[in-house]
Structure formats: structure tokens, C-alpha cells
């Protein structure tokens, strides 16, 4: 068998899950204070990175398109997102962040990074980077 022994893999998997859960829980509490759910924050982040079609968002968020429609309607109502017809295909809708949406996306990203950064000491960051590099 190649690779690390199964007990080490199990331990790393358990640690990875515990870290992910702790990060998500802390970030969720802070996002709620910003008026965002983690899913809304993720959607805003995807829009900020240039994803501009509802079907792409559904695929990346791993949700049904109707869930994306509900999220977009809420974000549109909050003045964070705008929709407009696709100039190349009028049947499609393109999505855009408003200035308020760009600010919210930037705050959400900064919050995620701050939560993650607080949890990791420099040695843990080094080991994590090493593990990430090897897993690619």
C-alpha cells in the first residue's frame, strides 16, 4: 500500500473535519451579524469572482436552481445583486454585484480569512501548506 498508514489518514480526516466544522461555526455566527448566511456569502463571493449565470451558481453551490433563484431574489431585494438580460442570448440572465454587493462580498471574504487565520498558528499554516501541496 502506498501513502500514509490508515490510522494516520483517519486522524488527519478527523482533524480536517473538526477544523472545518469549527471554522464554519465561527464564521456563520459572524456572517449572521453582517446580515448574511454562509450560502449568501458564498454566492456573493462567486459573483465577485466572475460567475454570472444562475445555472453556474447552482452547479458550484451544489444546490437545485430553484434554491439559487430564492437566494438571488433575497440578495436582489437587499440591493446586493442585479439581474439583466444576457446581450448574446436574451433568454439568459446575467448577474451583477451592486456596489453594496461588492462591499458585502469583500467583508464576507475578509471575515472568512480572519476566522481561518485566527485558528492557525504559523507552524500549522506551514504544515497545512505542505499537505495541500502534496495533495494536488
Coordinates of N, CA and C in Angstrom, one line a residue:
X1 N 0.8 -1.2 0.0 CA 0.0 0.0 0.0 C 0.9 1.2 0.0
X2 N 0.6 2.1 -0.9 CA 1.3 3.4 -0.9 C 0.6 4.4 -0.1
X3 N 1.4 5.5 0.4 CA 0.8 6.5 1.1 C 0.9 6.3 2.6
X4 N 0.3 7.2 3.4 CA 0.4 7.1 4.9 C -0.4 5.9 5.4
X5 N -0.1 5.4 6.5 CA -0.8 4.3 7.1 C -2.3 4.7 7.4
X6 N -3.2 3.8 7.3 CA -4.6 4.1 7.6 C -4.9 4.9 8.9
X7 N -4.3 4.5 10.0 CA -4.6 5.3 11.2 C -4.3 6.8 11.1
X8 N -3.2 7.1 10.4 CA -2.8 8.5 10.2 C -3.8 9.2 9.3
X9 N -4.2 8.5 8.3 CA -5.3 9.1 7.4 C -6.5 9.3 8.1
X10 N -6.9 8.4 9.0 CA -8.2 8.6 9.8 C -8.0 9.8 10.7
X11 N -6.8 9.9 11.4 CA -6.6 11.0 12.3 C -6.6 12.3 11.5
X12 N -6.0 12.4 10.4 CA -6.0 13.6 9.6 C -7.4 14.0 9.1
X13 N -8.2 12.9 8.7 CA -9.6 13.2 8.3 C -10.4 13.7 9.4
X14 N -10.2 13.2 10.6 CA -11.0 13.7 11.8 C -10.6 15.1 12.1
X15 N -9.3 15.4 12.0 CA -8.8 16.7 12.3 C -9.3 17.7 11.3
X16 N -9.3 17.3 10.0 CA -9.8 18.1 8.9 C -11.3 18.5 9.1
X17 N -12.1 17.5 9.5 CA -13.5 17.7 9.8 C -13.7 18.6 10.9
X18 N -13.0 18.4 12.0 CA -13.1 19.2 13.2 C -12.7 20.7 12.9
X19 N -11.7 20.9 12.2 CA -11.3 22.2 11.8 C -12.3 22.9 10.9
X20 N -12.8 22.2 9.9 CA -13.8 22.7 9.0 C -15.1 23.1 9.8
X21 N -15.5 22.2 10.7 CA -16.7 22.5 11.5 C -16.5 23.7 12.4
X22 N -15.3 23.8 13.0 CA -15.1 25.0 13.9 C -15.0 26.3 13.1
X23 N -14.4 26.2 12.0 CA -14.3 27.4 11.1 C -15.7 27.9 10.6
X24 N -16.4 26.9 10.2 CA -17.8 27.2 9.7 C -18.7 27.8 10.8
X25 N -18.6 27.2 11.9 CA -19.5 27.6 13.0 C -19.1 29.0 13.4
X26 N -17.8 29.3 13.6 CA -17.4 30.7 14.0 C -17.8 31.7 12.9
X27 N -17.5 31.3 11.6 CA -17.8 32.2 10.5 C -19.3 32.5 10.4
X28 N -20.1 31.4 10.5 CA -21.5 31.6 10.4 C -22.0 32.6 11.4
X29 N -21.6 32.5 12.7 CA -22.0 33.5 13.7 C -21.7 34.9 13.3
X30 N -20.5 35.1 12.8 CA -20.0 36.4 12.4 C -20.8 36.9 11.1
X31 N -21.0 36.0 10.2 CA -21.7 36.4 9.0 C -23.2 36.8 9.3
X32 N -23.8 36.1 10.2 CA -25.2 36.5 10.6 C -25.2 37.9 11.2
X33 N -24.2 38.3 11.9 CA -24.1 39.7 12.4 C -24.0 40.7 11.3
X34 N -23.4 40.2 10.1 CA -23.3 41.1 8.9 C -24.6 41.0 8.1
X35 N -25.5 40.2 8.5 CA -26.8 40.0 7.8 C -26.7 39.0 6.6
X36 N -25.8 38.1 6.7 CA -25.6 37.2 5.6 C -25.6 35.7 6.2
X37 N -26.1 34.8 5.4 CA -25.9 33.4 5.7 C -24.7 33.0 5.0
X38 N -24.1 31.8 5.4 CA -22.9 31.3 4.7 C -23.2 31.1 3.2
X39 N -24.3 30.6 2.9 CA -24.6 30.4 1.5 C -24.7 31.7 0.7
X40 N -25.4 32.7 1.3 CA -25.4 34.0 0.6 C -24.0 34.6 0.4
X41 N -23.2 34.4 1.5 CA -21.8 34.9 1.4 C -21.0 34.2 0.3
X42 N -21.2 32.9 0.2 CA -20.6 32.1 -0.8 C -21.0 32.5 -2.2
X43 N -22.3 32.7 -2.4 CA -22.9 33.2 -3.6 C -22.3 34.5 -4.0
X44 N -22.2 35.5 -3.1 CA -21.6 36.8 -3.4 C -20.2 36.6 -3.8
X45 N -19.4 35.8 -3.1 CA -18.0 35.5 -3.4 C -17.9 35.0 -4.8
X46 N -18.8 34.1 -5.2 CA -18.7 33.5 -6.6 C -19.0 34.6 -7.6
X47 N -20.0 35.5 -7.3 CA -20.3 36.6 -8.2 C -19.1 37.5 -8.3
X48 N -18.4 37.8 -7.2 CA -17.3 38.7 -7.2 C -16.1 38.1 -8.0
X49 N -16.1 36.8 -8.2 CA -15.0 36.1 -9.0 C -15.4 36.0 -10.4
X50 N -16.6 36.5 -10.8 CA -17.0 36.5 -12.2 C -18.0 35.5 -12.6
X51 N -18.5 34.6 -11.7 CA -19.6 33.7 -12.1 C -20.8 34.6 -12.2
X52 N -21.5 34.5 -13.4 CA -22.6 35.5 -13.6 C -23.8 34.8 -14.1
X53 N -23.9 33.5 -14.1 CA -25.1 32.8 -14.6 C -25.7 32.0 -13.5
X54 N -27.0 32.1 -13.3 CA -27.7 31.3 -12.2 C -27.4 29.8 -12.3
X55 N -27.3 29.2 -13.5 CA -27.0 27.8 -13.6 C -25.6 27.5 -13.1
X56 N -24.7 28.3 -13.4 CA -23.3 28.1 -12.9 C -23.3 28.2 -11.4
X57 N -24.0 29.1 -10.8 CA -24.1 29.2 -9.3 C -24.7 28.0 -8.7
X58 N -25.7 27.5 -9.3 CA -26.4 26.2 -8.8 C -25.4 25.1 -8.8
X59 N -24.6 25.0 -9.9 CA -23.7 23.9 -10.0 C -22.6 24.0 -9.0
X60 N -22.0 25.2 -8.8 CA -20.9 25.5 -7.9 C -21.3 25.4 -6.4
X61 N -22.6 25.8 -6.2 CA -23.1 25.7 -4.8 C -23.7 24.3 -4.5
X62 N -23.8 23.5 -5.5 CA -24.3 22.1 -5.4 C -25.7 22.2 -4.8
X63 N -26.6 23.0 -5.4 CA -28.0 23.1 -5.0 C -28.9 23.1 -6.2
X64 N -30.1 23.0 -6.0 CA -31.1 23.0 -7.1 C -31.2 24.4 -7.6
X65 N -31.4 24.7 -8.9 CA -31.5 26.0 -9.4 C -32.6 26.9 -8.7
X66 N -33.7 26.2 -8.3 CA -34.7 27.0 -7.6 C -34.2 27.6 -6.3
X67 N -33.3 26.9 -5.6 CA -32.7 27.5 -4.4 C -31.8 28.7 -4.7
X68 N -31.1 28.7 -5.9 CA -30.4 29.8 -6.3 C -31.3 31.0 -6.6
X69 N -32.4 30.7 -7.2 CA -33.4 31.7 -7.5 C -33.9 32.4 -6.3
X70 N -34.2 31.6 -5.2 CA -34.6 32.2 -4.0 C -33.5 33.1 -3.3
X71 N -32.3 32.6 -3.3 CA -31.2 33.4 -2.8 C -31.0 34.7 -3.6
X72 N -31.0 34.6 -4.9 CA -30.9 35.7 -5.7 C -32.0 36.8 -5.5
X73 N -33.2 36.3 -5.3 CA -34.3 37.2 -5.1 C -34.1 38.0 -3.8
X74 N -33.6 37.2 -2.7 CA -33.4 37.9 -1.4 C -32.2 38.9 -1.6
X75 N -31.1 38.5 -2.3 CA -30.0 39.4 -2.4 C -30.4 40.6 -3.3
X76 N -31.2 40.4 -4.3 CA -31.7 41.5 -5.1 C -32.5 42.5 -4.3
X77 N -33.4 41.9 -3.4 CA -34.2 42.7 -2.6 C -33.4 43.6 -1.6
X78 N -32.3 43.0 -1.2 CA -31.4 43.7 -0.2 C -30.5 44.7 -1.0
X79 N -30.6 44.7 -2.3 CA -29.8 45.7 -3.1 C -28.3 45.2 -3.3
X80 N -28.1 43.9 -3.2 CA -26.7 43.4 -3.3 C -26.4 42.9 -4.7
X81 N -27.5 42.5 -5.4 CA -27.4 41.9 -6.7 C -28.4 42.5 -7.7
X82 N -28.0 42.6 -9.0 CA -28.9 43.0 -10.0 C -28.8 41.9 -11.1
X83 N -30.0 41.8 -11.8 CA -30.0 40.9 -13.0 C -30.3 41.7 -14.2
X84 N -29.8 41.3 -15.4 CA -30.1 41.9 -16.6 C -30.0 40.8 -17.7
X85 N -30.7 41.0 -18.8 CA -30.7 40.0 -19.9 C -29.3 39.9 -20.5
X86 N -28.9 38.7 -20.9 CA -27.6 38.5 -21.5 C -27.7 39.0 -22.9
X87 N -26.7 39.9 -23.2 CA -26.7 40.5 -24.6 C -26.6 39.5 -25.7
X88 N -25.9 38.4 -25.5 CA -25.8 37.4 -26.5 C -26.9 36.4 -26.6
X89 N -27.6 36.3 -25.5 CA -28.8 35.3 -25.5 C -29.8 35.9 -24.6
X90 N -30.8 36.5 -25.1 CA -31.8 37.2 -24.3 C -32.7 36.3 -23.4
X91 N -32.6 35.0 -23.7 CA -33.3 34.0 -22.8 C -32.6 33.9 -21.5
X92 N -31.3 34.2 -21.4 CA -30.5 34.1 -20.2 C -30.4 35.4 -19.4
X93 N -30.1 35.2 -18.2 CA -30.0 36.4 -17.3 C -28.5 36.4 -16.8
X94 N -27.9 37.6 -16.9 CA -26.6 37.8 -16.3 C -26.8 38.5 -14.9
X95 N -25.9 38.1 -14.0 CA -26.0 38.7 -12.7 C -24.8 39.6 -12.4
X96 N -25.0 40.6 -11.6 CA -24.0 41.6 -11.3 C -24.1 42.0 -9.8
X97 N -23.0 42.2 -9.2 CA -23.0 42.7 -7.8 C -23.2 44.3 -8.0
X98 N -24.0 44.8 -7.1 CA -24.1 46.2 -7.0 C -22.9 46.7 -6.1
X99 N -22.7 48.0 -6.1 CA -21.6 48.5 -5.2 C -21.8 48.0 -3.7
X100 N -23.0 48.0 -3.3 CA -23.3 47.4 -1.9 C -23.0 45.9 -1.9
X101 N -23.2 45.2 -2.9 CA -22.9 43.8 -3.0 C -21.4 43.5 -3.0
X102 N -20.7 44.4 -3.8 CA -19.2 44.2 -3.8 C -18.7 44.4 -2.4
X103 N -19.2 45.4 -1.7 CA -18.7 45.7 -0.3 C -19.0 44.5 0.6
X104 N -20.3 43.9 0.5 CA -20.6 42.8 1.3 C -19.8 41.6 1.0
X105 N -19.5 41.4 -0.3 CA -18.6 40.2 -0.7 C -17.2 40.4 -0.1
X106 N -16.7 41.6 -0.2 CA -15.4 41.9 0.3 C -15.3 41.7 1.9
X107 N -16.4 42.1 2.5 CA -16.4 41.9 4.0 C -16.5 40.4 4.4
X108 N -17.3 39.7 3.6 CA -17.5 38.3 3.9 C -16.2 37.5 3.6
X109 N -15.5 37.9 2.6 CA -14.2 37.2 2.3 C -13.2 37.5 3.4
X110 N -13.1 38.8 3.8 CA -12.2 39.2 4.9 C -12.6 38.5 6.2
X111 N -13.8 38.3 6.4 CA -14.3 37.6 7.6 C -13.8 36.2 7.6
X112 N -14.1 35.5 6.5 CA -13.6 34.1 6.4 C -12.1 33.9 6.6
X113 N -11.4 34.8 6.0 CA -9.9 34.7 6.1 C -9.5 35.0 7.5
X114 N -10.1 36.0 8.2 CA -9.7 36.3 9.5 C -10.0 35.1 10.5
X115 N -11.2 34.5 10.3 CA -11.6 33.4 11.1 C -10.5 32.2 10.9
X116 N -10.2 32.0 9.7 CA -9.2 30.9 9.4 C -7.9 31.3 10.0
X117 N -7.4 32.5 9.8 CA -6.1 32.9 10.3 C -6.0 32.9 11.8
X118 N -7.1 33.2 12.5 CA -7.0 33.1 14.0 C -6.9 31.7 14.5
X119 N -7.4 30.8 13.7 CA -7.3 29.4 14.1 C -6.0 28.7 13.9
X120 N -5.2 29.2 13.1 CA -3.9 28.5 12.7 C -2.7 29.3 13.2
X121 N -1.9 28.6 13.9 CA -0.6 29.2 14.3 C 0.3 29.1 13.1
X122 N 1.5 29.8 13.1 CA 2.4 29.7 11.9 C 2.8 28.3 11.5
X123 N 3.1 27.5 12.5 CA 3.6 26.2 12.2 C 2.4 25.3 11.6
X124 N 1.2 25.5 12.1 CA 0.1 24.8 11.5 C -0.1 25.3 10.0
X125 N 0.1 26.6 9.8 CA -0.1 27.1 8.4 C 1.0 26.4 7.5
X126 N 2.2 26.3 8.0 CA 3.3 25.7 7.2 C 3.0 24.2 6.9
X127 N 2.5 23.5 7.9 CA 2.2 22.1 7.7 C 1.0 22.0 6.8
X128 N 0.0 22.8 6.9 CA -1.2 22.8 6.1 C -0.8 23.1 4.6
X129 N 0.1 24.0 4.4 CA 0.5 24.4 3.1 C 1.3 23.2 2.4
X130 N 2.1 22.5 3.3 CA 2.8 21.4 2.8 C 1.9 20.2 2.4
X131 N 0.9 20.0 3.2 CA -0.1 18.9 2.9 C -0.9 19.3 1.7
X132 N -1.3 20.5 1.5 CA -2.0 21.0 0.4 C -1.2 20.8 -0.9
X133 N 0.0 21.1 -0.8 CA 0.9 21.0 -2.0 C 1.0 19.5 -2.4
X134 N 1.2 18.6 -1.4 CA 1.3 17.2 -1.7 C 0.0 16.6 -2.3
X135 N -1.1 17.1 -1.8 CA -2.4 16.5 -2.3 C -2.8 17.0 -3.7
X136 N -2.2 17.9 -4.2 CA -2.6 18.4 -5.6 C -2.1 17.6 -6.6

